[in-house]
Each structure stands twice: as C-alpha cells, then as structure tokens.
Tab-separated table of C-alpha atoms in Angstrom:
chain	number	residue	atom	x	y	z
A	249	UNK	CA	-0.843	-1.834	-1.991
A	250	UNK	CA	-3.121	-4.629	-2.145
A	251	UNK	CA	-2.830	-3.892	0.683
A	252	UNK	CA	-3.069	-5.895	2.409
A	253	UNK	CA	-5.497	-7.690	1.778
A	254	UNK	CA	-6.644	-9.064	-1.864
A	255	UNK	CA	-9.527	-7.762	-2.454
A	256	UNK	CA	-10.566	-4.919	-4.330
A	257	UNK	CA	-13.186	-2.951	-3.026
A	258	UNK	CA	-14.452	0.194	-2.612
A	259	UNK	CA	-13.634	2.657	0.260
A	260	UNK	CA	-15.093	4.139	3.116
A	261	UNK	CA	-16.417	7.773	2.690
A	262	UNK	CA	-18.072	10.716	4.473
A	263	UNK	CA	-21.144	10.729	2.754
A	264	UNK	CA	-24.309	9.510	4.651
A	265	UNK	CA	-27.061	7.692	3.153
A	266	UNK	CA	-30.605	10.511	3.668
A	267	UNK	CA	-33.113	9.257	6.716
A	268	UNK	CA	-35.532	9.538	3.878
A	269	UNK	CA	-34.390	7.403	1.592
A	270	UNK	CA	-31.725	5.110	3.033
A	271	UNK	CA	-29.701	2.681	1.109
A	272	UNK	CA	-29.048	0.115	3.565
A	273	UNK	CA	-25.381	-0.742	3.972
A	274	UNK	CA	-25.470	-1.313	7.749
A	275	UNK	CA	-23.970	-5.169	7.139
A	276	UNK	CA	-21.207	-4.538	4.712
A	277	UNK	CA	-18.119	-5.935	5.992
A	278	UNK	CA	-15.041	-3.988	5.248
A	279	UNK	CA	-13.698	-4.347	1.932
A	280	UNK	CA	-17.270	-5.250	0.638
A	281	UNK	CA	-18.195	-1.459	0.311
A	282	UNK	CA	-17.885	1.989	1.855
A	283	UNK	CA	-18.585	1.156	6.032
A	284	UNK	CA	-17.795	3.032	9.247
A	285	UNK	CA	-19.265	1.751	12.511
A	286	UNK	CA	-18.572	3.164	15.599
A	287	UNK	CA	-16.285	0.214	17.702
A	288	UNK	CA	-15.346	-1.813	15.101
A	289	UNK	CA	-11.985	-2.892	15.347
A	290	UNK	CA	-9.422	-0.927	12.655
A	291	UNK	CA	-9.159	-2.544	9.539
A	292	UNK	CA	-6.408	-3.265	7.341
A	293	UNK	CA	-4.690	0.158	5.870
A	294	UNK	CA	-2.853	0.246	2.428
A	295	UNK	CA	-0.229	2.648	3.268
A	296	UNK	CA	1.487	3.172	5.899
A	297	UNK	CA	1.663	6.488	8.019
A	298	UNK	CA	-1.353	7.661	5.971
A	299	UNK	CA	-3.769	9.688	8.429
A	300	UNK	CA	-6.193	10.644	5.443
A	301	UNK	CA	-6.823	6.726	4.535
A	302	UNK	CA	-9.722	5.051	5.991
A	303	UNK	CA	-9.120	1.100	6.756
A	304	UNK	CA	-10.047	-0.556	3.556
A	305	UNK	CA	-10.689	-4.592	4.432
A	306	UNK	CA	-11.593	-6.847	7.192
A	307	UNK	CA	-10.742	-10.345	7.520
A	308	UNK	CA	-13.878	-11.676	7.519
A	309	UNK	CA	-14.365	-10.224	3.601
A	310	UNK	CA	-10.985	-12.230	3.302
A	311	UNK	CA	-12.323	-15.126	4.067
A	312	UNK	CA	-16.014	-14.729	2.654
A	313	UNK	CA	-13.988	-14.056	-0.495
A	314	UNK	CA	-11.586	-16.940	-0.750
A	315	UNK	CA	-13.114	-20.082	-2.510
A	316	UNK	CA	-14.797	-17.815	-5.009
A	317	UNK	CA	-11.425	-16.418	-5.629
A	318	UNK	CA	-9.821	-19.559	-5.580
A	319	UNK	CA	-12.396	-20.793	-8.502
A	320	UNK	CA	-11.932	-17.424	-10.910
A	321	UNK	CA	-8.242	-17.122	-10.589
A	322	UNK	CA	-6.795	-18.165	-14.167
A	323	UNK	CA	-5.059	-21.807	-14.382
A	324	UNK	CA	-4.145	-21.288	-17.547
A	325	UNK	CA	-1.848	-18.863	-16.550
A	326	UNK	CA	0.272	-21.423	-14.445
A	327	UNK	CA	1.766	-23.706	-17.328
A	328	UNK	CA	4.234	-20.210	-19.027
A	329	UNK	CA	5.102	-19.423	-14.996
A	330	UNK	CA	6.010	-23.049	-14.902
A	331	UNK	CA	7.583	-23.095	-17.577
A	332	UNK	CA	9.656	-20.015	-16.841
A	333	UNK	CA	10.265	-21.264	-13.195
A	334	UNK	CA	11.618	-24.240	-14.687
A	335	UNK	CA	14.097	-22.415	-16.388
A	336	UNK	CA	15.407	-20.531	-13.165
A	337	UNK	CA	15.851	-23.165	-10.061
A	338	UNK	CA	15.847	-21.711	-6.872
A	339	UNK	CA	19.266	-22.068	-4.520
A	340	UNK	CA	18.839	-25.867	-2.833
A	341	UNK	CA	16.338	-26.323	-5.633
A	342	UNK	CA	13.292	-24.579	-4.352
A	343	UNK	CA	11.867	-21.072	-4.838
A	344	UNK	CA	11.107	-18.138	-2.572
A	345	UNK	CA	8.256	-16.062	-3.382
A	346	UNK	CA	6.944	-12.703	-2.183
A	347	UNK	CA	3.249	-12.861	-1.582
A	348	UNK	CA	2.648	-8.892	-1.557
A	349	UNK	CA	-0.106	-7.605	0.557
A	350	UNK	CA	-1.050	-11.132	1.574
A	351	UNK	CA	-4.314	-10.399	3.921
A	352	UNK	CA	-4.992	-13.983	5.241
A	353	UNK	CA	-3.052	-15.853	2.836
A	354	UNK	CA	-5.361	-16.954	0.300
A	355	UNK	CA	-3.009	-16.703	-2.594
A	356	UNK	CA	-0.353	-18.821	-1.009
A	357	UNK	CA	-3.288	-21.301	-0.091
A	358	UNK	CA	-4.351	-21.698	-3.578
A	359	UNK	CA	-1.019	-21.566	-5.551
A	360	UNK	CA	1.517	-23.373	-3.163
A	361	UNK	CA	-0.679	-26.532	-3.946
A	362	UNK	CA	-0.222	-26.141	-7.601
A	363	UNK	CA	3.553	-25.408	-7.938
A	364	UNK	CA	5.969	-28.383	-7.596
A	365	UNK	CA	9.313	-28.469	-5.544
A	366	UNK	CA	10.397	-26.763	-2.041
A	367	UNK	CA	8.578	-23.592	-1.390
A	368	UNK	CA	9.688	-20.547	0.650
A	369	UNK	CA	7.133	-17.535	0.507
A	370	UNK	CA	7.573	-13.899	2.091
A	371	UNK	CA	4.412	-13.205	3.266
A	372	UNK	CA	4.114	-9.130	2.953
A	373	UNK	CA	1.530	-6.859	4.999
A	374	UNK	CA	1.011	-3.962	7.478
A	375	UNK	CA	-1.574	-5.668	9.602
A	376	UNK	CA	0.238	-8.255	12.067
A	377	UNK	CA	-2.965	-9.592	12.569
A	378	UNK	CA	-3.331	-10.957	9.090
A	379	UNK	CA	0.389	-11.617	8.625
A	380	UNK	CA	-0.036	-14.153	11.859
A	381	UNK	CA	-3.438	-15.416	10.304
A	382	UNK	CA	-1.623	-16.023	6.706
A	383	UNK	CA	1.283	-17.769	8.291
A	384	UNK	CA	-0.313	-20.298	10.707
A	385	UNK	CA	-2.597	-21.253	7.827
A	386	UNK	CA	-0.185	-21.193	5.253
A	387	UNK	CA	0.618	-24.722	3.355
A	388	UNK	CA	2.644	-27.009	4.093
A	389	UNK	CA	3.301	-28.935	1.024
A	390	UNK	CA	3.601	-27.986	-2.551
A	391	UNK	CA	1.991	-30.170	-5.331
A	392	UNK	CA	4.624	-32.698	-5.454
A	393	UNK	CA	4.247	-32.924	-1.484
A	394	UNK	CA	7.575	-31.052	-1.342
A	395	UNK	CA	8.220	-28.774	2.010
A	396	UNK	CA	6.545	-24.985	1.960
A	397	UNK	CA	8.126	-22.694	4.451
A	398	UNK	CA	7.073	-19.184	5.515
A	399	UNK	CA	7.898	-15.856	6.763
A	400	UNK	CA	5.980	-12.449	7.546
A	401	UNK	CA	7.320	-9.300	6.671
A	402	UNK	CA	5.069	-6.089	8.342
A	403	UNK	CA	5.531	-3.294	6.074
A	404	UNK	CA	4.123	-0.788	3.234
A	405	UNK	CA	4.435	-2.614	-0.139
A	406	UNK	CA	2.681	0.396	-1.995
A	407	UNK	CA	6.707	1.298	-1.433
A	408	UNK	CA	8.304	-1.362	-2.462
A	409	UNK	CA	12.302	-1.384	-3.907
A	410	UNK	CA	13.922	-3.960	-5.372
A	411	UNK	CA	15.861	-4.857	-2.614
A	412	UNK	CA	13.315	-6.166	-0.655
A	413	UNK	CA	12.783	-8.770	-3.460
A	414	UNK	CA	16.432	-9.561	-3.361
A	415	UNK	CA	16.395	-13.533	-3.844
A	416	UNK	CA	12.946	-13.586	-5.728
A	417	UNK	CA	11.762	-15.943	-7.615
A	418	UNK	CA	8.055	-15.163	-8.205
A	419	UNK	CA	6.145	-12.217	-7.243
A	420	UNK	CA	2.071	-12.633	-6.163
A	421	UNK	CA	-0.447	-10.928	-5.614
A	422	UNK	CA	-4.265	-10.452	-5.574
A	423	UNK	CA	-7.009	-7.973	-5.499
A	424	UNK	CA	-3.626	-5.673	-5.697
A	425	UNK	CA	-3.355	-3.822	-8.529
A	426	UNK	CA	-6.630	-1.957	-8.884
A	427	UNK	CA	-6.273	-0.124	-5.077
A	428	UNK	CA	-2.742	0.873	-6.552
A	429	UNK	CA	-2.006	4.771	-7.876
A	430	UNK	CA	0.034	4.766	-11.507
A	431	UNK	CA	2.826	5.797	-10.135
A	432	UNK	CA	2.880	2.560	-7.510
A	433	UNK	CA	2.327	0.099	-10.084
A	434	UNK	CA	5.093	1.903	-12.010
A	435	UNK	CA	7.311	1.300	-8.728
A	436	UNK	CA	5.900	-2.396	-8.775
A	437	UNK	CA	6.762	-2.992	-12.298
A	438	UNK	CA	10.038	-1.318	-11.755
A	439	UNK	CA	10.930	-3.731	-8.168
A	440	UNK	CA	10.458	-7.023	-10.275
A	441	UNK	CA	12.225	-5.841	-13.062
A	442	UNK	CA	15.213	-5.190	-10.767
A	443	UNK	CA	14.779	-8.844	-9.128
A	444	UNK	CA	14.107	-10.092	-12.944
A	445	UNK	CA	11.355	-12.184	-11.251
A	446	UNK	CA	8.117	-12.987	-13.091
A	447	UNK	CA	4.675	-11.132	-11.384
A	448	UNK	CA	1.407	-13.402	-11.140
A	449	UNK	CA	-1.155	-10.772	-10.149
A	450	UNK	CA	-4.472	-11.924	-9.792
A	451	UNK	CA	-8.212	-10.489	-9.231
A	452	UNK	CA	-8.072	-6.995	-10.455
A	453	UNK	CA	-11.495	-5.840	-11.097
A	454	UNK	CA	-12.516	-5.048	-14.466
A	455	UNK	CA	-15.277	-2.709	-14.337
A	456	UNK	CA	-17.539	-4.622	-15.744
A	457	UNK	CA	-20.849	-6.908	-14.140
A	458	UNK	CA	-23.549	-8.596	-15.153
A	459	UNK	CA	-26.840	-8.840	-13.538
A	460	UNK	CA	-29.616	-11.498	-14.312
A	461	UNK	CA	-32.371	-10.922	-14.508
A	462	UNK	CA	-30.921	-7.436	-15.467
A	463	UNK	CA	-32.283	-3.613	-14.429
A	464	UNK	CA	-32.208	-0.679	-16.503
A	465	UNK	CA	-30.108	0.907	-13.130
A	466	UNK	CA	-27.400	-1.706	-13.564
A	467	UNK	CA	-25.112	0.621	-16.053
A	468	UNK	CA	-25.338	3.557	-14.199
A	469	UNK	CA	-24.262	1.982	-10.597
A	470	UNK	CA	-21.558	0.331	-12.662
A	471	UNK	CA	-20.028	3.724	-14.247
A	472	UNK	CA	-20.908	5.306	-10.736
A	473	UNK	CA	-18.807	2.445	-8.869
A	474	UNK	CA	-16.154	2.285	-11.450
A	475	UNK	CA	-15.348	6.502	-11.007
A	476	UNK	CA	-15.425	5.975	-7.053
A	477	UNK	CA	-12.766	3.554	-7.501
A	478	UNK	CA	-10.535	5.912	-9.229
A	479	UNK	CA	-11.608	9.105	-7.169
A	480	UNK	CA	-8.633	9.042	-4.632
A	481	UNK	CA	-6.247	8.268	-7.514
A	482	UNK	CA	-6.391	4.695	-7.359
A	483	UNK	CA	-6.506	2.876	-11.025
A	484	UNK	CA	-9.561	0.810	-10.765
A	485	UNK	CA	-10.646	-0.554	-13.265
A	486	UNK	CA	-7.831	0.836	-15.593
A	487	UNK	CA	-5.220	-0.869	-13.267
A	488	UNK	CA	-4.371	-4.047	-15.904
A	489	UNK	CA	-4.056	-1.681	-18.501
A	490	UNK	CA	-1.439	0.617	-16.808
A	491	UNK	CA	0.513	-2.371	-14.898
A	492	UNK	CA	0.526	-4.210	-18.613
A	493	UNK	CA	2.244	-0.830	-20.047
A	494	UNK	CA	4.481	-0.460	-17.110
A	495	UNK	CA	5.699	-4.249	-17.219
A	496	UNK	CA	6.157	-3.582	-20.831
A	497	UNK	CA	8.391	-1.111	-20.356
A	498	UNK	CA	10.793	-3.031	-18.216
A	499	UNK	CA	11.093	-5.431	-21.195
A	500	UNK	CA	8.579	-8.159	-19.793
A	501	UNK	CA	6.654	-10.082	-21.876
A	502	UNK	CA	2.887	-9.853	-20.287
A	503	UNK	CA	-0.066	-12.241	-20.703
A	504	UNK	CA	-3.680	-11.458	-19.026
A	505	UNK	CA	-6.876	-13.335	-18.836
A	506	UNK	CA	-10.009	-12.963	-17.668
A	507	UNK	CA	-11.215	-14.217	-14.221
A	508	UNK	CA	-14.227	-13.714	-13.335
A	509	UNK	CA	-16.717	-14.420	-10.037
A	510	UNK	CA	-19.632	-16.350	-11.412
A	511	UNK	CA	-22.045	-16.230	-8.352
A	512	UNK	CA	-24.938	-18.280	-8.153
A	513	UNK	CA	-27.220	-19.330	-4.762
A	514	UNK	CA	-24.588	-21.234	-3.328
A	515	UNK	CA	-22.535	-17.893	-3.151
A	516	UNK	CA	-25.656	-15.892	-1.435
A	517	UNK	CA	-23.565	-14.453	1.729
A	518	UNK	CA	-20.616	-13.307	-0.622
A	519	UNK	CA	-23.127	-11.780	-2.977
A	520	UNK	CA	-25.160	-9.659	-0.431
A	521	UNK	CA	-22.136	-8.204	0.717
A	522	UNK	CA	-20.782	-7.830	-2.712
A	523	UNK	CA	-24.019	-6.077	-3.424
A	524	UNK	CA	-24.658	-3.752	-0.772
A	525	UNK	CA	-20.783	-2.696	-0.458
A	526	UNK	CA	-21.208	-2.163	-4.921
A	527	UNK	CA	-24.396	-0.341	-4.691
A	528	UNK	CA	-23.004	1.798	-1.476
A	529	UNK	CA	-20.040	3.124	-3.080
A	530	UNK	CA	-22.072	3.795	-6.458
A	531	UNK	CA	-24.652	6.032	-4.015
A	532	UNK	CA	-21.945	7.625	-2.270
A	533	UNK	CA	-20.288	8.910	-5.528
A	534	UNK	CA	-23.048	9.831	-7.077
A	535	UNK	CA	-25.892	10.913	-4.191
A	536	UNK	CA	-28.458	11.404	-6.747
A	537	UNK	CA	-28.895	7.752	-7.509
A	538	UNK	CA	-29.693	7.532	-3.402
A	539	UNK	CA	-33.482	6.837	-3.750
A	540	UNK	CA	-33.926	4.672	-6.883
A	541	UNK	CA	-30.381	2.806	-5.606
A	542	UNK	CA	-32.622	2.163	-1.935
A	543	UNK	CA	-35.198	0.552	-4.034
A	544	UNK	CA	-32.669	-1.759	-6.167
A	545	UNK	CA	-31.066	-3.088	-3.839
A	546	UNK	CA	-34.296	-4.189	-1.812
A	547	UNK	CA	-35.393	-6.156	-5.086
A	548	UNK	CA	-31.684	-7.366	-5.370
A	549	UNK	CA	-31.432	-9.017	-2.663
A	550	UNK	CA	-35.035	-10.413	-2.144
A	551	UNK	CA	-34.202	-11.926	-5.405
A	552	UNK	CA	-31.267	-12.970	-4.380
A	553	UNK	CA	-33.046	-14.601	-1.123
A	554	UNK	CA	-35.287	-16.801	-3.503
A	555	UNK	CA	-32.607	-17.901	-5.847
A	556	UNK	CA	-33.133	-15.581	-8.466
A	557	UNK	CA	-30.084	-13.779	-8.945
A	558	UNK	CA	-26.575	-14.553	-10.926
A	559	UNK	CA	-24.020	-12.492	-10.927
A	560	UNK	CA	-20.436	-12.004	-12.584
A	561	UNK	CA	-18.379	-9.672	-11.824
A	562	UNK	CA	-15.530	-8.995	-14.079
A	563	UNK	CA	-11.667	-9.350	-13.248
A	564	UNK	CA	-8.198	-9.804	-14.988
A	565	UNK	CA	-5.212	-11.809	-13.801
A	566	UNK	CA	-1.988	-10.605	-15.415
A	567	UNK	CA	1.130	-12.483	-15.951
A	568	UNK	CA	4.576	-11.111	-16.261
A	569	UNK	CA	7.549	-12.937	-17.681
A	570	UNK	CA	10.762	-11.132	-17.702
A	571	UNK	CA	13.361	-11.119	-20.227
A	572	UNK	CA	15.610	-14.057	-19.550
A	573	UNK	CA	18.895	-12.941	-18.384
A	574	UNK	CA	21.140	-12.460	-22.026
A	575	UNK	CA	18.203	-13.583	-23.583
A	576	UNK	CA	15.103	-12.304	-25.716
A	577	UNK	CA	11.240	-12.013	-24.095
C-alpha cells in the first residue's frame, strides 16, 4: 500500500519519450513521475514479492513533499478523532497507533505533535531504509509533552489482517489510498473494522488541478494523468470514493475533506518535480500529447522560474469512526 511511502504518484513505465520531440523528465525524483535511470539505487516497492512492479518513491520526494503536506493535511479532522480517542483510553493511558506505509515518517511527525497523552506508533513499511529513517526522526513528545515511543514493522501492508492491528488504537496513513487496488482498500476497511479502530487517511489525490495562468492543454494532461493512475488497477483518483463505501460497509461513520497543495514560489523545487513527474505520466499514457506536452512544460516551468506560476493540486483526507462497541455510529 501506500506503500510505503505517502505519496501518490505516478509510476514508472516502458514508454520512451521520441528523440524528436522529448518531454524532459530526466530530473524527476521517484514518486514525482514515471523515472528509470540506470544506477539509481531501488526505490521503495508497494508489494511485496511483486517482480512486475517498478519501485514507486524515493526518499528524497519524501522529504521534498513533507511541509507542503504537513500544511494541506485537514485539522479539522482532528477534533471527532479526539473526541473518539477520548472515549477509548489506551492500556497505561496512552495509545498505540499503526502508521501504515510510513516512508520517512512524516505523518507521525505532523500528528504526534497534535495528539495529547503517551504515544506508541507501529511504524509499517517494506523498505528498512525508510523504516530506520522514520524511527530515528520520529517524535518524541506528544502535544501535552507526554512520551512518544516507536517501533518498525518491515512488511507488505497492501496485505494487511486484523491481527496485525491487534491493540490499535488509531490507524494512519498518507498518500495511501489512491496507489491501493479495490479489493486492498476493501481488506483495509475490513482490518480496522476487526481492530474497531478509527482510520485517519490523508493526501489521496483527487484528480483535479489548477493551473494559473491556465493552458488550454491543462484538461487533457489532467484526464491523461488521472487514467494512468488507474491503468495497473490502482484507484486513483476514485480511491476516497471506494474506501468511503468500503468503511461504510463495516458500519463506520466516515467524514472527508478536502486538502489541497496550494503551491506558490516558495514551493518552486516541489513544483518542478510535481510538474515534470504530472506531465510525464500524462505523455506516457497518452503518446500523442508527446510534442505539444514538450512544449508545455518548457513554458511551465520558465514560468515557474520567474514567479509566475500557482498551482493546486487537489486531495481528500478521509476520516473513519467506528461504531462504538454496543453502541450506534
């Protein structure tokens, strides 16, 4: 799932940009966009044993990521889970909770800090290299200054069971849900449901971004972007949708909001790669768009160099509250 790694993002193709008209993606990190570079070191996978997957996210995308993350995720979201965690106190009065596909650890980073009490999260991933990143940089106090602890687990949460949430008390997540196939977020939704834990899932793309000053291309790298997402079977775009149903199903009561990346010039470095990797995969779906796409993205980003360019690119965060034990929704 997620895996490991928040961040939604395109993948890595066979497809080749034409000598004639190239559509320069030679920068994208990982994650950003479709990329394959000869020696680059492996990049995070989302499922384990796959052969046919490519590696889907390097750290440094992670980390380019992060504060803009940090600044779109929903707040408003926090005061129900507080609320709800309120009602169920961990054992020795703190909580445990599973961080799923953690990458570097930005999730704990950001909501550790804003939950109150003792704090034990599972830190979930394939890549040891991230789980050790997340973990040494993991916090060590919660809001109220109150201890956070940490462990890693390595392992494949696209197959997760409810017993590996035994003890739950919150389920996170980001940039999951949208690199997830219907039938894992049904296994998701069916896991928390089992550890009757609540599920704060953050950063799944929309399909939707705005441009400004806007191009008459924008709509069709969009749609063209949006179907590469689902082209391998992931949900994409219709991932919120599908995990709201699921959740649903398992008697949850589910809340989303929007959270959206507003980037302006002070997020130039996470736009470029943002840009290239979003035009890349829209050109590698659809190879017809190759030479007008070469030309966008040349007027992109030299707008983008002189301060010209805002962007916002769409996402959901979804909240899921289960049905309090002998109780209603």
């Amino acid at each position: 799932m997620s895996e490991t790694t928040t961040v939604a993002g395109p993948q890595p193709g066979d497809s080749t940009p034409s000598e004639e008209h190239p559509v320069n993606t030679d920068d994208v990190i990982a994650g950003a966009g479709p990329v394959t570079r000869p020696g680059e070191r492996p990049t995070v996978r989302l499922r384990e044993g796959d052969a046919e997957e490519a590696p889907r996210y390097a750290p440094e995308w992670l980390q380019l990521r992060e504060a803009a993350d940090a600044d779109a995720r929903a707040e408003v979201l926090l005061e129900p889970l507080r609320t709800r965690m309120a009602e169920r106190p961990g054992e020795n009065g703190g909580i445990v909770v599973h961080d799923l596909g953690c990458g570097t650890g930005s999730m704990g980073r950001w909501l550790a800090a804003r939950l109150d009490g003792a704090q034990h999260w599972v830190l979930h991933d394939l890549d040891p290299y991230l789980l050790h990143f997340a973990a040494v940089a993991s916090p060590r106090a919660g809001a109220d200054g109150a201890q956070v602890t940490v462990e890693t687990r390595r392992g494949d949460v696209a197959r997760l069971t409810p017993d590996a949430l035994t003890g739950a008390d919150l389920v996170t997540a980001s940039a999951l849900l949208d690199v997830l196939s219907r039938e894992e977020v049904e296994t998701l939704a069916a896991a928390c449901a089992g550890a009757g834990c609540p599920a704060l899932l953050t950063l799944s793309v929309a399909g939707r971004v705005e441009l400004e000053p806007a191009d008459p291309l924008d709509a069709q790298l969009a749609e063209a972007f949006n179907d590469h997402q689902r082209r391998t079977g992931m949900l994409g775009p219709d991932a919120v949708a599908v995990a709201c149903q699921a959740f649903a199903d398992h008697g949850a009561t589910v809340r989303v909001h929007p959270s959206p990346w507003r980037l302006g010039p002070e997020h130039a470095a996470l736009t470029a790669q943002w840009l290239r990797g979003w035009v890349g995969a829209a050109v590698e779906q659809r190879p017809e768009l190759r030479e007008r796409a070469a030309a966008y993205l040349t007027d992109r980003l030299a707008a983008l160099d002189a301060g010209e360019l805002r962007v916002v690119v769409h996402h959901s965060d979804l909240l899921a509250l289960p049905r309090p034990a002998g109780g209603v929704g």
